[in-house]
mmCIF file of C-alpha atoms in Angstrom:
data_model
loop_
_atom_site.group_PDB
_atom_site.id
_atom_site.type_symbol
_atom_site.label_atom_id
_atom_site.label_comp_id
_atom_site.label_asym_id
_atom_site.label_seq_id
_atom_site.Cartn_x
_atom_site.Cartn_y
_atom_site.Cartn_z
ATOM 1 C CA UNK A 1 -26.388 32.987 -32.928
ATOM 2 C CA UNK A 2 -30.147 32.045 -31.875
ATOM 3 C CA UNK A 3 -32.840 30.406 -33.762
ATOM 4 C CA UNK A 4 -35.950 29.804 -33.688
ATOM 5 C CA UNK A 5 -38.014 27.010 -35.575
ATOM 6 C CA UNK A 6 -41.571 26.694 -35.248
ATOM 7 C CA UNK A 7 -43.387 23.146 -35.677
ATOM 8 C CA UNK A 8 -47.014 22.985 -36.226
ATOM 9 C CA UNK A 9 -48.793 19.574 -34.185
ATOM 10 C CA UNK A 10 -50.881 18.302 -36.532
ATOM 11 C CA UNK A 11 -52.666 15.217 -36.800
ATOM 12 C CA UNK A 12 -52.191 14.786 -32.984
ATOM 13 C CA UNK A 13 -54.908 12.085 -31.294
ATOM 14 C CA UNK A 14 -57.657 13.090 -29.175
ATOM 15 C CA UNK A 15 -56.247 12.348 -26.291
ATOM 16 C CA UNK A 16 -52.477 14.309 -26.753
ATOM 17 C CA UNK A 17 -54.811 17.032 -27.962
ATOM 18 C CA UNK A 18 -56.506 16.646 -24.244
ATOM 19 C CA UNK A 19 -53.208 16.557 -22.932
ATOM 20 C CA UNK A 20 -51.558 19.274 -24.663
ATOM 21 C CA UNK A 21 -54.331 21.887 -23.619
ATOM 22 C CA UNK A 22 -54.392 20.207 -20.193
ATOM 23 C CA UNK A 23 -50.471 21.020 -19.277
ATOM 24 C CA UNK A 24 -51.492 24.573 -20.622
ATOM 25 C CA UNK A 25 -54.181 24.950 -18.027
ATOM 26 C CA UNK A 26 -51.779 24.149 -15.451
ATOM 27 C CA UNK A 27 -49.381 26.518 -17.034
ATOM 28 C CA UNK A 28 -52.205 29.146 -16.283
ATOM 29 C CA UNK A 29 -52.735 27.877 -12.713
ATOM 30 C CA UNK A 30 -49.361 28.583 -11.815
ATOM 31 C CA UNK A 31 -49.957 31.985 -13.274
ATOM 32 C CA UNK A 32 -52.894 32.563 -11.344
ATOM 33 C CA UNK A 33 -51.319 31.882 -7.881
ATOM 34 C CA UNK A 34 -48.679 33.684 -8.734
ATOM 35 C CA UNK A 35 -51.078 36.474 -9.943
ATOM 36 C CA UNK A 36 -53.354 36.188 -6.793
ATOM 37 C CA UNK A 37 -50.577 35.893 -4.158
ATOM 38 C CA UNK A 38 -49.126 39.483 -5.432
ATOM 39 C CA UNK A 39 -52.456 40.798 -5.708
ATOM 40 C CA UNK A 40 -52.830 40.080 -2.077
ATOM 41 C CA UNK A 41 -49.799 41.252 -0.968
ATOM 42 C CA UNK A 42 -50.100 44.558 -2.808
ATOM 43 C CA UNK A 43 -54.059 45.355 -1.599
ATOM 44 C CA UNK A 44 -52.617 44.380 2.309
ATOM 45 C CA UNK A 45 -49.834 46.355 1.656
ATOM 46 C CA UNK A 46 -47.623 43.265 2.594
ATOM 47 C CA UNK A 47 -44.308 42.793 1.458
ATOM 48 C CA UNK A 48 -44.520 41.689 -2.472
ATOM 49 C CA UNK A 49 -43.657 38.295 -2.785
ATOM 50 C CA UNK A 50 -40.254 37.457 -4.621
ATOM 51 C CA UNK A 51 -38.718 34.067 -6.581
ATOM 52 C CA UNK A 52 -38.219 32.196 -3.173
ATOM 53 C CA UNK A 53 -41.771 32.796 -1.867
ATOM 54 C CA UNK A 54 -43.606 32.044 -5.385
ATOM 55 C CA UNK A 55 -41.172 29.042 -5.617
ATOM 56 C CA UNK A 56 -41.888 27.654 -1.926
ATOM 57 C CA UNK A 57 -45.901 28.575 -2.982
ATOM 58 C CA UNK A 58 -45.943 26.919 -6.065
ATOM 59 C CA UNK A 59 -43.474 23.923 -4.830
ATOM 60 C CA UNK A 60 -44.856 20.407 -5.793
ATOM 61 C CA UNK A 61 -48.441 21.326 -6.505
ATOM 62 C CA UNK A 62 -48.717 21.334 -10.199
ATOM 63 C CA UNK A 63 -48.954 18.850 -13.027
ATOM 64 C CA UNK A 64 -45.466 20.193 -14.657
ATOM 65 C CA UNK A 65 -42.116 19.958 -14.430
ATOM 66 C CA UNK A 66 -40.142 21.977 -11.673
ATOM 67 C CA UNK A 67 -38.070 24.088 -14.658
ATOM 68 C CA UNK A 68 -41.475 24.930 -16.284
ATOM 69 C CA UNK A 69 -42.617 26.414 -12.891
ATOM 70 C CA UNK A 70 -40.102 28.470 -12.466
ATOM 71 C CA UNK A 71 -39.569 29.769 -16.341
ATOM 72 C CA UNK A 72 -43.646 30.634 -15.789
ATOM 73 C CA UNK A 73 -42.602 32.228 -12.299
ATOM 74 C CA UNK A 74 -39.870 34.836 -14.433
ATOM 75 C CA UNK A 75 -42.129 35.513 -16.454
ATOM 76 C CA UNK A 76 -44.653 36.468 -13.750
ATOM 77 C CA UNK A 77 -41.771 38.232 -11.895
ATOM 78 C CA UNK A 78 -40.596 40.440 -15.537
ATOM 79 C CA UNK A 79 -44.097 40.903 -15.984
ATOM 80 C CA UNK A 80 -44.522 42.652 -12.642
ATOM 81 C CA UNK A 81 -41.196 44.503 -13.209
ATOM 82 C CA UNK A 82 -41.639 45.768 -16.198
ATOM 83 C CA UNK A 83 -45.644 47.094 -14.864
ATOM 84 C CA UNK A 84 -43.708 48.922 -12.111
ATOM 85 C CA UNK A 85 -41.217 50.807 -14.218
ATOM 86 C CA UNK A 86 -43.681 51.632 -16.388
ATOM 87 C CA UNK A 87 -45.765 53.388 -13.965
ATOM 88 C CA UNK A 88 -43.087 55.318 -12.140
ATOM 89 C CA UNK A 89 -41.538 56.723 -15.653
ATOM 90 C CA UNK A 90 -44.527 56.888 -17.827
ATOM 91 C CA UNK A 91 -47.922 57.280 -15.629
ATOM 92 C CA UNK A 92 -50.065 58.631 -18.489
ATOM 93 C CA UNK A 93 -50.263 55.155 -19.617
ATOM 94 C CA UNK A 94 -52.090 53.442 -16.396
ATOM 95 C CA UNK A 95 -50.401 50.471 -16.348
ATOM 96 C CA UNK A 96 -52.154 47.908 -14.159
ATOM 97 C CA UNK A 97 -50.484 44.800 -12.837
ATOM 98 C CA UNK A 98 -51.686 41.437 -13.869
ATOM 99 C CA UNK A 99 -54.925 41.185 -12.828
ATOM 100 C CA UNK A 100 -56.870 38.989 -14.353
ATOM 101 C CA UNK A 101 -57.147 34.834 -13.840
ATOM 102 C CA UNK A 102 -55.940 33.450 -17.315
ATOM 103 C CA UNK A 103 -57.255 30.216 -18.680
ATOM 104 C CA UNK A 104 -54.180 29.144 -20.872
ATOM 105 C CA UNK A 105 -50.534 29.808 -20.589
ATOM 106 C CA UNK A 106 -47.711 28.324 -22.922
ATOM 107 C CA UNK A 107 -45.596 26.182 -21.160
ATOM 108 C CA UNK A 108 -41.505 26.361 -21.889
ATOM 109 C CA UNK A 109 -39.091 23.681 -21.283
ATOM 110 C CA UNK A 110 -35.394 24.552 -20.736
ATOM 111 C CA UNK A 111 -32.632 23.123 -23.392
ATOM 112 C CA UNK A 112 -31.825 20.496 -20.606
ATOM 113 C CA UNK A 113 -35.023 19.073 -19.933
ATOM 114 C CA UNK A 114 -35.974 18.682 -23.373
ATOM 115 C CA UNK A 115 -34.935 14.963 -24.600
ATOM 116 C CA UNK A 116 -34.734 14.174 -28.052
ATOM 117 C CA UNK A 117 -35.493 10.474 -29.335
ATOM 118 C CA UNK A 118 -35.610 9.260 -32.995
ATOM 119 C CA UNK A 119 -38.663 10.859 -34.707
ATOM 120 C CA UNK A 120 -39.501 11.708 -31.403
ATOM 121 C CA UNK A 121 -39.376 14.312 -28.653
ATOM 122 C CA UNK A 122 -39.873 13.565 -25.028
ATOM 123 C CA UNK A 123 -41.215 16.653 -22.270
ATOM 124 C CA UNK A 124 -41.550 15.860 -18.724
ATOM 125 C CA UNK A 125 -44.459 16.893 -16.775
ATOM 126 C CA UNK A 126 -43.246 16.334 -13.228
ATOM 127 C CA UNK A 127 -42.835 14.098 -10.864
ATOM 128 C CA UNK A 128 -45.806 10.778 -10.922
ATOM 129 C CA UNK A 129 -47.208 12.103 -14.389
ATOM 130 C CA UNK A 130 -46.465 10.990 -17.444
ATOM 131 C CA UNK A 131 -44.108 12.925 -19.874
ATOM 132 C CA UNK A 132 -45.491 14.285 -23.459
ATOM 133 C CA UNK A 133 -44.277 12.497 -26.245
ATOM 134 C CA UNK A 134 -44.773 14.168 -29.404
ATOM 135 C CA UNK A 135 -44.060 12.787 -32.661
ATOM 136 C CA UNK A 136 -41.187 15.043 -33.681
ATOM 137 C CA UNK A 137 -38.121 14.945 -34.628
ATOM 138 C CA UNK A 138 -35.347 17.650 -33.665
ATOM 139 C CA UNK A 139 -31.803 18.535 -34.674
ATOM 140 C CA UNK A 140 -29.254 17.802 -32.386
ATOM 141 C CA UNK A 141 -28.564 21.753 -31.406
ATOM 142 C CA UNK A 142 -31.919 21.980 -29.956
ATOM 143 C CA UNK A 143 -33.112 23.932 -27.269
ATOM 144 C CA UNK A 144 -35.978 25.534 -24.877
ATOM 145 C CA UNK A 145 -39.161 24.606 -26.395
ATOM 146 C CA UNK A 146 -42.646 26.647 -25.735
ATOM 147 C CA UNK A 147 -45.697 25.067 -26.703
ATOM 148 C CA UNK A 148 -48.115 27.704 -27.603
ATOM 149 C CA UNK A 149 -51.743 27.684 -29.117
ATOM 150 C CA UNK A 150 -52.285 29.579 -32.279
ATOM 151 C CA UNK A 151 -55.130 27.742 -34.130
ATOM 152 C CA UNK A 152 -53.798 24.446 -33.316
ATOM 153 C CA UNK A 153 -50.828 23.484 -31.137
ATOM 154 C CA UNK A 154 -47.164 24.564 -32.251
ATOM 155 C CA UNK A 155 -43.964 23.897 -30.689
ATOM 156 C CA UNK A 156 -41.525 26.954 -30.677
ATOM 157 C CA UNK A 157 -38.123 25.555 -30.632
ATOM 158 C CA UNK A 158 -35.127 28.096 -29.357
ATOM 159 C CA UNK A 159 -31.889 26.412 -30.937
ATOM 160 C CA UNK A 160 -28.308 27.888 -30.837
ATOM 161 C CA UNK A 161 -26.922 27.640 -34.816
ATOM 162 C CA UNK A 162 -23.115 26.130 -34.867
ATOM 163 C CA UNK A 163 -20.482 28.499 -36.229
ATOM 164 C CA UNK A 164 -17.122 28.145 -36.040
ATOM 165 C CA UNK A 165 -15.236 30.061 -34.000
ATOM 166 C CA UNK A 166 -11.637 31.692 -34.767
ATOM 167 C CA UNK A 167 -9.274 30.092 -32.602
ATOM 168 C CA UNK A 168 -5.909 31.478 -31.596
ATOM 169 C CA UNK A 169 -3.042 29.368 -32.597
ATOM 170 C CA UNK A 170 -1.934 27.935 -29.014
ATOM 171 C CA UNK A 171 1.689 30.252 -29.201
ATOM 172 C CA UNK A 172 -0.464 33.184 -28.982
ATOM 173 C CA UNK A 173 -0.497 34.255 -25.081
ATOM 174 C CA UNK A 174 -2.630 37.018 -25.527
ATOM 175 C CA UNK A 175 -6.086 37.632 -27.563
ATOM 176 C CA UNK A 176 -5.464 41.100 -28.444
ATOM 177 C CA UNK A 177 -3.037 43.498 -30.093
ATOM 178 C CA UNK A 178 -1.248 46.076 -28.350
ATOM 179 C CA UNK A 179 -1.041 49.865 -30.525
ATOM 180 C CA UNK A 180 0.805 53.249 -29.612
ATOM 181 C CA UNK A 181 -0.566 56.130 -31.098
ATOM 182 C CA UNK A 182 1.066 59.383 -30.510
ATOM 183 C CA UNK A 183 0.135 62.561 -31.861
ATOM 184 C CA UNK A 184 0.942 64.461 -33.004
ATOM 185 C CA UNK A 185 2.889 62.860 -35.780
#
């Protein structure tokens, strides 16, 4: 089973504030090329663009970590999905694709590039800059983590809650139970 815990930043210093809302304005740049390189493709009636030509596009030219790029590139790809079933099955509504240039967008690290430190959590930004080192700390099932702006800076952590399973006993060949009905009786 999923869970999700949500961690307000506070008391952050003026300059992991800068660089919090920084790495969000990248988030939004990759967005916008994303954004603009569809939009050009659907006004020149080009082929639309798909994962491999957003990823080569996008490829080594933003502040963030590879896995952020691409978790910002499915959304951008559901996104446009989504628009286009919409307007084939329900055209009253006049869906538009994403159009407009965005400012911020939340940036989401996968479960494996999050590392987790004592009283501390470490998220890479890429290649030659410096990872984001916020003053945390995490449980050991720990996830993705989003960092999202909703009056101040919060860190949405995705973590998958331990239950124990129901193990067969190791004679058991088979997981399942085999039953003859006939009928009638």
């Amino acid at each position: 089973m999923k869970t999700i815990r949500i961690y307000r930043l506070t008391g952050l210093s003026p300059t992991l504030f800068r660089r919090l809302k920084a790495a969000q304005q990248e988030a939004a740049r990759v967005w916008n090329l994303c954004m603009e390189t569809h939009k050009a493709a659907r006004l020149t009636h080009a082929r639309w663009p798909d994962v491999m030509d957003l990823q080569h596009a996008t490829r080594g030219q933003f502040a963030l970590n590879a896995q952020a790029v691409q978790q910002i590139l499915r959304a951008f790809l559901g996104t446009i999905q989504t628009t286009r079933k919409l307007r084939r099955e329900h055209p009253e509504m006049r869906m538009k694709y994403p159009w407009r240039t965005k400012t911020f967008y939340p940036v989401k690290w996968p479960a494996q590039a999050v590392h987790r430190e004592k009283g501390r959590v470490v998220l890479p930004m890429g290649r030659g800059h410096p990872s984001l080192v916020l003053p945390l700390s995490l449980p050991d099932n720990a996830g993705a983590c989003t960092l999202v702006w909703n009056r101040g800076f919060e860190l949405t952590r995705l973590g998958l809650r331990s239950r124990k399973r129901n193990r067969l006993p190791a004679r058991c060949k088979q997981p399942w139970t085999s039953v003859r009905f006939t009928w009638p009786p």
